[in-house]
CSV table of C-alpha atoms in Angstrom, one decimal:
chain,number,residue,atom,x,y,z
A,10,MET,CA,0.2,0.1,-0.1
A,11,THR,CA,1.4,3.3,-0.9
A,12,HIS,CA,0.4,6.6,0.4
A,13,LEU,CA,1.0,9.6,-1.9
A,14,THR,CA,-0.7,12.4,-3.4
A,15,ALA,CA,-1.5,12.5,-7.1
A,16,PRO,CA,1.9,13.5,-9.3
A,17,THR,CA,1.8,17.1,-10.1
A,18,SER,CA,3.1,16.5,-13.6
A,19,GLN,CA,0.1,15.0,-14.6
A,20,LYS,CA,-3.5,16.6,-14.6
A,21,THR,CA,-6.1,14.8,-12.4
A,22,SER,CA,-9.8,14.7,-12.5
A,23,MET,CA,-11.6,14.4,-8.9
A,24,SER,CA,-15.0,13.0,-8.3
A,25,THR,CA,-17.2,12.6,-5.2
A,26,SER,CA,-19.8,9.9,-4.9
A,27,SER,CA,-21.7,8.2,-2.0
A,28,VAL,CA,-22.5,4.6,-1.4
A,29,PHE,CA,-25.2,3.8,1.0
A,30,SER,CA,-25.1,0.2,3.1
A,31,GLN,CA,-25.9,-1.0,6.4
A,32,SER,CA,-24.1,-3.1,9.0
A,33,PRO,CA,-25.2,-6.9,9.7
A,34,ASP,CA,-28.1,-8.2,11.5
A,35,TYR,CA,-25.6,-8.9,14.7
A,36,PRO,CA,-23.9,-6.2,16.8
A,37,ILE,CA,-20.4,-5.0,15.7
A,38,LYS,CA,-18.0,-2.8,17.2
A,39,GLN,CA,-15.6,-2.2,14.3
A,40,PHE,CA,-15.2,-2.7,10.6
A,41,ARG,CA,-12.8,-2.2,7.8
A,42,LEU,CA,-13.5,-1.4,4.3
A,43,ALA,CA,-11.8,-2.3,1.0
A,44,PHE,CA,-11.2,0.0,-1.9
A,45,SER,CA,-10.3,-1.5,-5.4
A,46,ASN,CA,-8.9,-0.4,-8.6
A,47,TRP,CA,-10.4,-3.1,-10.8
A,48,TYR,CA,-13.8,-3.8,-12.5
A,49,THR,CA,-15.6,-6.5,-14.5
A,50,GLN,CA,-16.8,-6.0,-17.9
A,51,SER,CA,-20.7,-7.0,-18.2
A,52,GLN,CA,-21.0,-7.5,-22.1
A,53,GLY,CA,-19.8,-10.9,-22.6
A,54,GLN,CA,-16.3,-10.2,-23.2
A,55,GLU,CA,-13.5,-12.5,-23.0
A,56,SER,CA,-11.1,-12.0,-20.0
A,57,PRO,CA,-13.9,-9.8,-18.5
A,58,GLU,CA,-11.8,-8.9,-15.4
A,59,LYS,CA,-10.1,-5.5,-15.9
A,60,ALA,CA,-7.4,-3.5,-13.9
A,61,GLY,CA,-7.9,0.3,-13.6
A,62,GLU,CA,-5.7,2.2,-16.1
A,63,THR,CA,-4.0,4.5,-13.7
A,64,GLU,CA,-3.3,4.9,-10.0
A,65,LEU,CA,-6.4,5.6,-8.2
A,66,LEU,CA,-6.2,8.3,-5.2
A,67,VAL,CA,-8.7,7.9,-2.5
A,68,GLU,CA,-9.7,9.6,0.7
A,69,ALA,CA,-13.2,8.8,2.2
A,70,SER,CA,-15.5,9.8,4.9
A,71,ILE,CA,-18.3,8.0,6.8
A,72,LEU,CA,-21.6,10.0,7.2
A,73,VAL,CA,-24.7,8.8,9.2
A,74,ASP,CA,-27.9,10.8,8.6
A,75,GLY,CA,-25.8,13.5,6.8
A,76,GLU,CA,-23.7,14.3,9.9
A,77,VAL,CA,-19.6,13.1,9.3
A,78,ILE,CA,-18.9,11.0,12.3
A,79,GLY,CA,-15.4,9.9,11.2
A,80,ARG,CA,-12.8,9.8,8.4
A,81,ILE,CA,-11.6,6.3,7.0
A,82,THR,CA,-7.8,6.3,7.3
A,83,PHE,CA,-5.1,4.1,5.7
A,84,ASP,CA,-2.3,3.2,8.1
A,85,GLY,CA,-3.3,6.2,9.7
A,86,LYS,CA,-3.5,8.6,6.7
A,87,SER,CA,-6.6,9.8,5.0
A,88,GLN,CA,-5.2,9.1,1.4
A,89,VAL,CA,-4.0,6.1,-0.1
A,90,ALA,CA,-3.0,5.7,-3.8
A,91,ILE,CA,-4.2,2.3,-5.2
A,92,ARG,CA,-2.3,0.7,-8.2
A,93,PRO,CA,-4.0,-0.7,-10.9
A,94,GLY,CA,-5.6,-4.3,-10.0
A,95,GLN,CA,-5.1,-3.9,-6.3
A,96,ASN,CA,-7.3,-3.5,-3.1
A,97,SER,CA,-6.5,-1.3,-0.3
A,98,TRP,CA,-8.1,-1.8,3.2
A,99,SER,CA,-8.8,0.9,5.6
A,100,ASP,CA,-7.8,0.8,9.3
A,101,PRO,CA,-10.4,-0.6,11.6
A,102,PHE,CA,-13.2,1.9,12.4
A,103,PRO,CA,-14.9,1.7,15.6
A,104,VAL,CA,-18.7,1.9,15.9
A,105,PRO,CA,-20.9,2.1,19.0
A,106,ASN,CA,-22.4,-1.5,18.8
A,107,TRP,CA,-24.0,-1.1,15.3
A,108,GLN,CA,-26.8,-3.6,14.5
A,109,ARG,CA,-28.5,-3.0,10.9
A,110,LYS,CA,-27.5,0.4,10.9
A,111,HIS,CA,-27.7,2.4,7.7
A,112,PHE,CA,-24.8,4.4,6.7
A,113,GLU,CA,-23.2,6.2,3.9
A,114,VAL,CA,-19.5,6.1,2.6
A,115,ARG,CA,-18.6,9.5,0.8
A,116,THR,CA,-15.8,8.9,-1.4
A,117,PHE,CA,-13.3,11.5,-3.0
A,118,SER,CA,-11.3,10.2,-5.6
A,119,LYS,CA,-8.9,11.4,-8.4
A,120,VAL,CA,-7.6,9.6,-11.4
A,121,GLN,CA,-5.3,10.9,-14.3
A,122,GLU,CA,-7.4,12.9,-16.9
A,123,GLY,CA,-8.0,10.8,-19.8
A,124,SER,CA,-7.9,7.5,-18.2
A,125,ALA,CA,-11.1,5.2,-17.7
A,126,LYS,CA,-12.5,5.5,-14.1
A,127,VAL,CA,-13.1,2.6,-12.2
A,128,THR,CA,-16.8,2.5,-10.8
A,129,SER,CA,-18.7,0.4,-8.7
A,130,TYR,CA,-22.3,-0.5,-8.7
A,131,ARG,CA,-24.1,0.9,-6.0
A,132,VAL,CA,-24.0,-1.1,-2.8
A,133,LYS,CA,-27.6,-2.4,-1.8
A,134,SER,CA,-28.6,-3.1,1.8
A,135,SER,CA,-31.9,-4.9,3.2
A,136,GLY,CA,-34.6,-2.4,2.9
A,137,ASP,CA,-33.3,-0.7,-0.2
A,138,SER,CA,-35.1,-1.5,-3.5
A,139,GLY,CA,-37.9,-3.2,-1.7
A,140,GLY,CA,-35.6,-5.3,0.6
A,141,LEU,CA,-33.1,-7.1,-1.2
A,142,GLY,CA,-31.4,-8.7,1.7
A,143,VAL,CA,-28.1,-8.4,3.9
A,144,HIS,CA,-25.2,-8.3,1.7
A,145,TYR,CA,-22.5,-9.5,3.8
A,146,SER,CA,-20.7,-12.9,4.5
A,147,SER,CA,-19.0,-14.3,7.7
A,148,SER,CA,-16.1,-16.3,8.7
A,149,ILE,CA,-15.9,-19.0,11.3
A,150,GLU,CA,-12.6,-18.7,12.9
A,151,THR,CA,-11.9,-14.9,14.0
A,152,HIS,CA,-15.7,-13.9,13.8
A,153,GLN,CA,-15.4,-11.4,11.2
A,154,SER,CA,-17.7,-10.7,8.4
A,155,LEU,CA,-17.5,-9.9,4.7
A,156,LEU,CA,-19.8,-7.2,3.1
A,157,ALA,CA,-20.2,-7.2,-0.7
A,158,GLY,CA,-23.3,-5.5,-1.4
A,159,ALA,CA,-22.9,-5.9,-5.2
A,160,PRO,CA,-20.8,-7.5,-7.7
A,161,LEU,CA,-17.4,-6.1,-7.4
A,162,ASN,CA,-17.3,-4.5,-10.9
A,163,ASN,CA,-18.6,-1.7,-12.8
A,164,ASN,CA,-22.2,-3.2,-13.7
A,165,GLY,CA,-25.3,-1.4,-13.2
A,166,TYR,CA,-27.6,1.0,-14.7
A,167,SER,CA,-26.2,3.9,-16.5
A,168,SER,CA,-27.2,6.4,-13.8
A,169,PHE,CA,-24.9,4.6,-11.4
A,170,ARG,CA,-21.8,4.6,-13.7
A,171,HIS,CA,-20.2,7.6,-12.0
A,172,TYR,CA,-20.2,5.8,-8.4
A,173,PHE,CA,-17.1,4.8,-6.6
A,174,GLY,CA,-16.8,3.4,-3.4
A,175,PRO,CA,-15.9,0.4,-1.1
A,176,SER,CA,-16.2,-3.2,-2.5
A,177,ALA,CA,-16.0,-4.8,1.0
A,178,MET,CA,-16.2,-4.4,4.4
A,179,VAL,CA,-14.9,-6.8,7.2
A,180,THR,CA,-16.5,-6.7,10.7
A,181,ASP,CA,-16.5,-8.5,14.1
A,182,GLY,CA,-19.4,-10.3,15.9
A,183,TRP,CA,-20.3,-12.7,13.6
A,184,ASP,CA,-23.0,-15.1,15.0
A,185,GLY,CA,-22.5,-18.4,13.4
A,186,ARG,CA,-25.1,-18.6,10.7
A,187,ASP,CA,-24.4,-19.7,7.1
A,188,VAL,CA,-23.5,-17.3,4.5
A,189,VAL,CA,-23.8,-18.1,0.9
A,190,LEU,CA,-21.3,-17.0,-1.7
A,191,ILE,CA,-23.6,-16.3,-5.1
A,192,VAL,CA,-21.4,-16.8,-8.5
A,193,GLY,CA,-23.4,-16.3,-11.7
A,194,ASP,CA,-24.3,-14.0,-14.8
A,195,SER,CA,-27.0,-11.3,-15.1
A,196,ILE,CA,-29.7,-13.5,-13.6
A,197,GLY,CA,-27.9,-14.2,-10.5
A,198,PHE,CA,-26.9,-10.5,-10.4
A,199,GLY,CA,-30.3,-8.9,-11.1
A,200,ASP,CA,-30.1,-6.8,-14.4
A,201,TYR,CA,-32.5,-4.3,-16.0
A,202,PHE,CA,-35.3,-6.7,-16.4
A,203,GLY,CA,-35.4,-7.6,-12.6
A,204,ARG,CA,-33.8,-8.6,-9.5
A,205,SER,CA,-32.1,-11.9,-8.6
A,206,PHE,CA,-34.4,-14.4,-7.6
A,207,VAL,CA,-31.5,-16.1,-5.8
A,208,THR,CA,-31.0,-13.1,-3.6
A,209,GLN,CA,-34.8,-12.5,-3.1
A,210,GLY,CA,-35.0,-16.3,-1.8
A,211,LEU,CA,-32.1,-15.8,0.6
A,212,SER,CA,-33.8,-12.7,2.1
A,213,LEU,CA,-37.3,-14.2,2.8
A,214,MET,CA,-38.5,-13.2,6.2
A,215,PRO,CA,-38.7,-13.8,9.1
A,216,THR,CA,-35.2,-15.2,9.0
A,217,ARG,CA,-32.8,-14.4,6.3
A,218,THR,CA,-29.4,-16.0,5.1
A,219,PRO,CA,-26.7,-13.5,4.5
A,220,PHE,CA,-24.5,-13.7,1.1
A,221,ILE,CA,-21.9,-12.0,-1.2
A,222,ASN,CA,-23.1,-11.8,-4.6
A,223,LEU,CA,-20.1,-11.9,-7.1
A,224,SER,CA,-22.5,-12.7,-10.3
A,225,VAL,CA,-21.3,-10.6,-13.3
A,226,GLN,CA,-23.6,-9.7,-16.2
A,227,GLY,CA,-22.7,-11.6,-19.4
A,228,THR,CA,-20.1,-13.9,-18.0
A,229,ARG,CA,-20.0,-17.6,-18.6
A,230,PRO,CA,-18.5,-20.6,-16.4
A,231,SER,CA,-16.0,-21.2,-19.3
A,232,ASP,CA,-14.5,-17.8,-18.8
A,233,GLN,CA,-14.6,-17.8,-14.7
A,234,SER,CA,-13.0,-21.1,-14.3
A,235,SER,CA,-9.4,-19.9,-13.6
A,236,LYS,CA,-7.3,-17.6,-11.1
A,237,GLU,CA,-5.5,-16.1,-13.9
A,238,ARG,CA,-5.8,-12.4,-14.4
A,239,GLY,CA,-8.8,-11.6,-16.6
A,240,ALA,CA,-11.0,-14.6,-15.3
A,241,PHE,CA,-11.5,-15.0,-11.6
A,242,ALA,CA,-8.3,-13.3,-10.3
A,243,PHE,CA,-9.3,-10.1,-8.9
A,244,LYS,CA,-12.6,-11.4,-7.1
A,245,SER,CA,-10.5,-14.5,-5.8
A,246,GLY,CA,-7.7,-11.8,-4.5
A,247,LEU,CA,-10.4,-10.0,-2.5
A,248,ILE,CA,-11.7,-13.0,-1.0
A,249,ASP,CA,-8.0,-14.1,-0.3
A,250,ASP,CA,-7.4,-10.8,1.5
A,251,VAL,CA,-10.4,-11.7,4.0
A,252,THR,CA,-9.2,-15.1,4.3
A,253,ASP,CA,-5.6,-14.1,5.3
A,254,MET,CA,-7.6,-11.7,8.1
A,255,ASN,CA,-9.6,-14.5,9.2
A,256,GLY,CA,-6.8,-16.9,9.9
A,257,GLY,CA,-7.3,-19.0,6.8
A,258,THR,CA,-11.0,-19.1,6.7
A,259,PRO,CA,-13.0,-17.5,3.8
A,260,GLY,CA,-15.9,-15.4,4.7
A,261,PHE,CA,-18.7,-17.8,3.4
A,262,THR,CA,-19.8,-21.2,4.2
A,263,GLN,CA,-21.5,-22.4,1.0
A,264,ILE,CA,-21.3,-21.5,-2.6
A,265,LEU,CA,-24.5,-21.0,-4.9
A,266,SER,CA,-23.7,-21.4,-8.8
A,267,GLN,CA,-26.4,-19.7,-10.9
A,268,HIS,CA,-23.9,-19.9,-13.8
A,269,GLY,CA,-24.4,-21.8,-17.2
A,270,ALA,CA,-26.9,-19.7,-19.2
A,271,ASN,CA,-24.2,-17.8,-21.5
A,272,ASP,CA,-22.5,-21.1,-22.2
A,273,ALA,CA,-25.8,-22.5,-23.4
A,274,HIS,CA,-26.6,-21.9,-27.1
A,275,ALA,CA,-27.4,-25.3,-28.8
A,276,LYS,CA,-28.6,-28.9,-28.4
A,277,ASP,CA,-25.3,-30.1,-26.9
A,278,GLY,CA,-25.9,-30.9,-23.2
A,279,GLN,CA,-22.7,-32.6,-22.8
A,280,ARG,CA,-20.6,-29.6,-23.8
A,281,LEU,CA,-22.4,-27.3,-21.5
A,282,PHE,CA,-22.1,-29.9,-18.7
A,283,GLY,CA,-18.6,-30.4,-19.3
A,284,LYS,CA,-17.9,-26.4,-19.0
A,285,LEU,CA,-19.8,-26.4,-15.7
A,286,LYS,CA,-17.7,-29.4,-14.5
A,287,VAL,CA,-14.7,-27.3,-15.0
A,288,PHE,CA,-16.0,-24.5,-13.2
A,289,TRP,CA,-17.2,-26.7,-10.1
A,290,LYS,CA,-13.5,-28.2,-9.9
A,291,PHE,CA,-12.1,-24.7,-10.0
A,292,LEU,CA,-14.3,-23.7,-7.0
A,293,ASN,CA,-13.5,-26.9,-5.3
A,294,ASN,CA,-9.7,-26.3,-5.7
A,295,GLN,CA,-10.1,-22.8,-4.5
A,296,TRP,CA,-12.4,-23.7,-1.5
A,297,PRO,CA,-12.2,-27.3,-0.8
A,298,GLU,CA,-14.1,-27.4,2.3
A,299,ILE,CA,-17.2,-25.2,0.8
A,300,PRO,CA,-20.0,-27.4,-0.4
A,301,ILE,CA,-21.3,-26.1,-3.8
A,302,THR,CA,-25.1,-26.1,-4.9
A,303,GLN,CA,-25.9,-25.6,-8.7
A,304,THR,CA,-29.5,-24.1,-10.0
A,305,THR,CA,-30.9,-25.2,-13.2
A,306,LEU,CA,-31.4,-22.6,-15.9
A,307,THR,CA,-34.2,-20.3,-17.0
A,308,PRO,CA,-36.0,-20.9,-20.5
A,309,LYS,CA,-34.9,-18.9,-23.6
A,310,THR,CA,-37.6,-17.8,-25.7
A,311,LYS,CA,-37.5,-15.5,-28.9
A,312,LYS,CA,-38.2,-11.9,-28.3
A,313,ASN,CA,-41.0,-11.7,-31.1
A,314,SER,CA,-40.8,-8.0,-30.8
A,315,ARG,CA,-44.4,-7.4,-29.7
A,316,TRP,CA,-45.3,-10.4,-27.7
A,317,TYR,CA,-42.9,-10.1,-24.7
A,318,GLN,CA,-43.4,-13.5,-23.5
A,319,SER,CA,-46.7,-12.8,-22.0
A,320,ARG,CA,-48.7,-15.8,-23.4
A,321,LEU,CA,-47.6,-19.4,-23.8
A,322,SER,CA,-49.3,-19.4,-27.2
A,323,GLN,CA,-47.0,-16.3,-28.4
A,324,GLN,CA,-44.0,-17.8,-27.4
A,325,SER,CA,-41.4,-19.2,-30.0
A,326,SER,CA,-38.7,-21.2,-28.2
A,327,PHE,CA,-34.9,-21.5,-28.3
A,328,SER,CA,-35.4,-23.9,-25.4
A,329,PRO,CA,-37.8,-26.8,-26.6
A,330,PRO,CA,-37.3,-30.5,-25.0
A,331,GLY,CA,-34.1,-31.6,-26.0
A,332,SER,CA,-32.1,-28.2,-25.6
A,333,ASP,CA,-28.9,-28.1,-23.8
A,334,ARG,CA,-30.8,-26.4,-20.8
A,335,TRP,CA,-33.0,-29.1,-20.3
A,336,GLN,CA,-30.3,-31.6,-21.0
A,337,LEU,CA,-28.3,-30.5,-18.3
A,338,GLU,CA,-30.9,-31.0,-15.8
A,339,ASP,CA,-30.8,-34.7,-16.7
A,340,ARG,CA,-27.0,-34.7,-16.0
A,341,LEU,CA,-27.4,-33.5,-12.7
A,342,HIS,CA,-29.0,-37.0,-11.9
A,343,PRO,CA,-27.1,-38.7,-10.4
A,344,LEU,CA,-25.6,-35.7,-8.3
A,345,PRO,CA,-22.2,-35.0,-9.7
A,346,LYS,CA,-19.4,-35.4,-7.3
A,347,GLU,CA,-18.5,-31.9,-7.4
A,348,LEU,CA,-21.7,-30.8,-5.9
A,349,HIS,CA,-23.3,-30.9,-2.8
A,350,SER,CA,-26.9,-30.3,-4.2
A,351,ILE,CA,-29.0,-28.8,-6.8
A,352,ILE,CA,-31.8,-26.4,-7.2
A,353,ASN,CA,-34.5,-27.5,-10.0
A,354,LEU,CA,-36.3,-24.4,-11.1
A,355,ARG,CA,-38.1,-25.7,-14.1
A,356,GLU,CA,-41.6,-26.1,-12.6
A,357,ALA,CA,-41.0,-22.5,-11.0
A,358,TRP,CA,-40.4,-20.9,-14.4
A,359,THR,CA,-42.7,-23.1,-16.5
A,360,GLY,CA,-45.3,-24.3,-14.2
A,361,SER,CA,-44.7,-27.7,-15.4
A,362,LYS,CA,-42.4,-30.5,-14.5
A,363,ASN,CA,-41.8,-30.8,-18.4
A,364,GLY,CA,-42.3,-27.2,-19.5
A,365,TRP,CA,-40.0,-25.5,-21.9
A,366,ARG,CA,-41.5,-22.1,-22.1
A,367,TRP,CA,-42.2,-19.3,-19.6
A,368,ARG,CA,-45.1,-19.8,-17.4
A,369,GLU,CA,-48.4,-17.9,-18.0
A,370,LEU,CA,-49.5,-15.7,-15.1
A,371,SER,CA,-53.1,-15.6,-14.3
A,372,CYS,CA,-53.7,-11.9,-14.2
A,373,ASN,CA,-55.2,-10.1,-17.0
A,374,ALA,CA,-57.8,-6.9,-17.5
A,375,LYS,CA,-58.6,-4.2,-19.6
A,376,LEU,CA,-58.0,-0.5,-19.7
A,377,GLN,CA,-61.1,1.4,-18.5
A,378,GLY,CA,-59.7,4.2,-20.0
A,379,PRO,CA,-57.1,5.8,-22.4
A,380,VAL,CA,-53.8,6.4,-21.1
A,381,SER,CA,-50.8,8.6,-22.3
A,382,ARG,CA,-47.2,8.4,-22.2
A,383,GLY,CA,-45.5,9.7,-19.2
A,384,GLU,CA,-48.5,8.6,-16.9
A,385,GLN,CA,-47.9,6.3,-14.1
A,386,ALA,CA,-51.5,5.2,-13.1
A,387,LEU,CA,-54.1,3.1,-14.9
A,388,GLN,CA,-57.6,2.3,-14.7
A,389,VAL,CA,-58.3,-1.4,-15.2
A,390,SER,CA,-61.2,-3.7,-15.0
A,391,SER,CA,-59.7,-6.3,-12.6
A,392,PRO,CA,-57.2,-6.4,-9.8
A,393,LEU,CA,-53.6,-6.9,-10.5
A,394,PRO,CA,-51.2,-8.1,-7.9
A,395,GLU,CA,-48.5,-5.9,-6.4
A,396,GLY,CA,-45.2,-6.5,-7.8
A,397,ALA,CA,-46.2,-7.5,-11.2
A,398,LYS,CA,-44.8,-6.4,-14.3
A,399,LEU,CA,-47.3,-5.5,-17.2
A,400,VAL,CA,-47.7,-5.9,-20.8
A,401,ILE,CA,-50.2,-3.8,-22.4
A,402,ALA,CA,-51.5,-4.9,-25.8
A,403,PRO,CA,-49.5,-8.0,-26.2
A,404,GLY,CA,-49.1,-9.3,-29.8
A,405,THR,CA,-50.0,-6.2,-31.3
A,406,ASP,CA,-47.9,-3.1,-33.0
A,407,SER,CA,-48.7,-0.9,-29.9
A,408,ALA,CA,-47.6,-3.4,-27.4
A,409,GLU,CA,-45.7,-2.1,-24.4
A,410,ALA,CA,-43.9,-4.4,-21.7
A,411,THR,CA,-43.8,-1.9,-18.7
A,412,TYR,CA,-40.4,-1.1,-17.0
A,413,GLY,CA,-42.0,-0.3,-13.6
A,414,ASP,CA,-43.7,-2.6,-11.3
A,415,VAL,CA,-47.4,-2.2,-9.8
A,416,ILE,CA,-46.6,-0.5,-6.6
A,417,ASN,CA,-50.1,0.4,-5.4
A,418,ILE,CA,-53.7,-0.8,-6.4
A,419,THR,CA,-56.9,0.9,-5.1
A,420,SER,CA,-60.4,-0.4,-5.6
A,421,THR,CA,-63.1,2.4,-7.1
A,422,PRO,CA,-66.7,1.9,-7.5
A,423,THR,CA,-66.3,0.9,-11.2
A,424,SER,CA,-62.6,-0.1,-11.6
A,425,TYR,CA,-59.1,-0.6,-10.2
A,426,LEU,CA,-56.5,2.1,-10.1
A,427,VAL,CA,-53.1,0.6,-10.6
A,428,GLU,CA,-49.9,2.7,-9.9
A,429,LEU,CA,-46.6,1.9,-11.6
A,430,SER,CA,-43.1,2.6,-10.3
A,431,SER,CA,-42.1,4.1,-13.7
A,432,PRO,CA,-44.1,6.1,-16.3
A,433,LEU,CA,-45.4,4.7,-19.6
A,434,LYS,CA,-43.4,4.9,-22.8
A,435,SER,CA,-46.4,4.9,-25.4
A,436,ASP,CA,-50.1,6.0,-25.4
A,437,HIS,CA,-52.9,3.3,-25.2
A,438,GLU,CA,-56.6,3.2,-26.1
A,439,LYS,CA,-59.4,2.2,-23.8
A,440,GLY,CA,-60.4,-1.3,-23.9
A,441,THR,CA,-56.7,-2.6,-24.6
A,442,ASP,CA,-55.7,-5.8,-22.9
A,443,VAL,CA,-53.3,-5.7,-20.0
A,444,PHE,CA,-51.4,-9.0,-18.9
A,445,CYS,CA,-48.6,-9.6,-16.5
A,446,THR,CA,-45.2,-11.3,-17.8
A,447,MET,CA,-42.7,-13.5,-16.3
A,448,SER,CA,-40.0,-12.7,-18.5
A,449,ARG,CA,-39.6,-9.3,-20.3
A,450,ASP,CA,-37.2,-10.2,-22.6
A,451,GLY,CA,-37.5,-14.1,-23.0
A,452,THR,CA,-34.4,-14.9,-21.1
A,453,HIS,CA,-34.5,-13.1,-17.6
A,454,PRO,CA,-37.1,-13.6,-14.8
A,455,THR,CA,-38.6,-10.2,-14.2
A,456,GLY,CA,-40.4,-8.2,-11.7
A,457,SER,CA,-41.3,-8.9,-7.8
A,458,TYR,CA,-44.1,-10.8,-8.6
A,459,ALA,CA,-42.6,-13.3,-11.2
A,460,LEU,CA,-39.3,-13.8,-9.4
A,461,SER,CA,-41.4,-15.0,-6.4
A,462,PHE,CA,-41.7,-18.3,-8.3
A,463,GLY,CA,-38.1,-18.9,-8.2
A,464,ALA,CA,-37.3,-17.1,-5.0
A,465,GLU,CA,-39.7,-19.8,-3.1
A,466,VAL,CA,-37.6,-22.7,-4.6
A,467,ILE,CA,-34.3,-20.9,-3.2
A,468,ASN,CA,-36.0,-20.6,0.2
A,469,GLN,CA,-36.9,-24.2,0.4
A,470,TRP,CA,-33.2,-25.2,-0.4
A,471,ARG,CA,-32.1,-22.6,2.4
A,472,HIS,CA,-34.5,-24.1,5.0
A,473,GLN,CA,-33.4,-27.7,3.9
A,474,TYR,CA,-29.6,-27.3,3.7
A,475,LEU,CA,-28.6,-23.9,5.8
A,476,LYS,CA,-28.1,-23.0,9.4
A,477,LEU,CA,-30.9,-20.1,10.2
A,478,ASN,CA,-30.4,-17.9,12.9
A,479,SER,CA,-34.2,-18.1,14.4
A,480,ASN,CA,-32.8,-15.4,17.1
A,481,THR,CA,-32.3,-12.8,14.9
A,482,GLN,CA,-34.4,-9.7,15.3
A,483,ASP,CA,-35.8,-7.9,12.3
A,484,VAL,CA,-36.0,-4.2,12.8
A,485,LEU,CA,-37.1,-3.1,9.3
């Protein structure tokens, strides 16, 4: 770790950003933060992990409820220069017995002008975006905990591209429960089309299971099966840091793999299975004492441009019986020696043990009046569930799959008023059909309502295989 100011011979660009998170369910008295000068590309590139282009200069302050309560230091100094591809850990920061305490880390950073800025996705905490869960992990030996609130990369919506902040947090006070490391692609991460059903399942009340989510959009098991640079090196390095701090024990007790979809493209199930076996062996070699669970894969259907997967009769599939996605399911029986358990999601996604298209949801209505672009409320003829994602006029040239979810529904004497979390993009006439959709794009499960099918399967696995802390007090 090198402490210096930015070189005067080079022009630097300074930015300020805030990352919001919260401490674990159990009381803690101190924590340390990691700041990273690397990221992971998310568009399916080979060798997706990348180091920052130039040295990154950081100074950071923690704020709670808008008041600065202390400054993060590195070996007693406020500033730290992080070399490309490296992590810098802060000094221990004392806190007054925090338990699920929301806090903000405000980071001031400088990079050389003209270089690419390493950014980080906004850290999510339980209660954020509908209560996604506690994004932290734990270690057994020294009772410390790793908080990785989102994938350690520059993924995320465009509005968050400028965020930079801590990528991990280590605390004391771990209470002994299981902790899950999630590895996967956009479906494990939760992308533009919805949240991760894996994280939702782990977050279900009244108890929840903590997790680290290292899923990265666009990645394949075949490009994550190595500790070489460009593959899993930087993510492994961060876990290695925590392992060193914890006396040789990593910050998690279970691994849940949702990987595989981006290596599934045809009808060669043996090839897909072989790539996953290489990935599982890599995980076993890295963490030989940690059990691994693999999920089966989602359907993949064509995005017929105005159909949006809302009706079974409208779906034309890339994943019919015999596709590699469904062949994989057969090859997981008997259980491969590399795995501890599997999670079969076919019935959750399709509604049938032998289904191969997205489930048709039993909610439909008609618009009771015209709506215009920009509006966020609809008058409909029948009630629609909160959390649903809507398709208006499916199968027509004016079809629209809403980006927002249903956030409120109110009964009126003649109809139901449905409020959406984001505005409509188009105009629609009175009498137009309104449906709910399981997948907005034919690949990703979407919306809180649809994701509940997959989340419930994850929850069942959680109760069967994991230690749950029934004494945890939920304070949301």
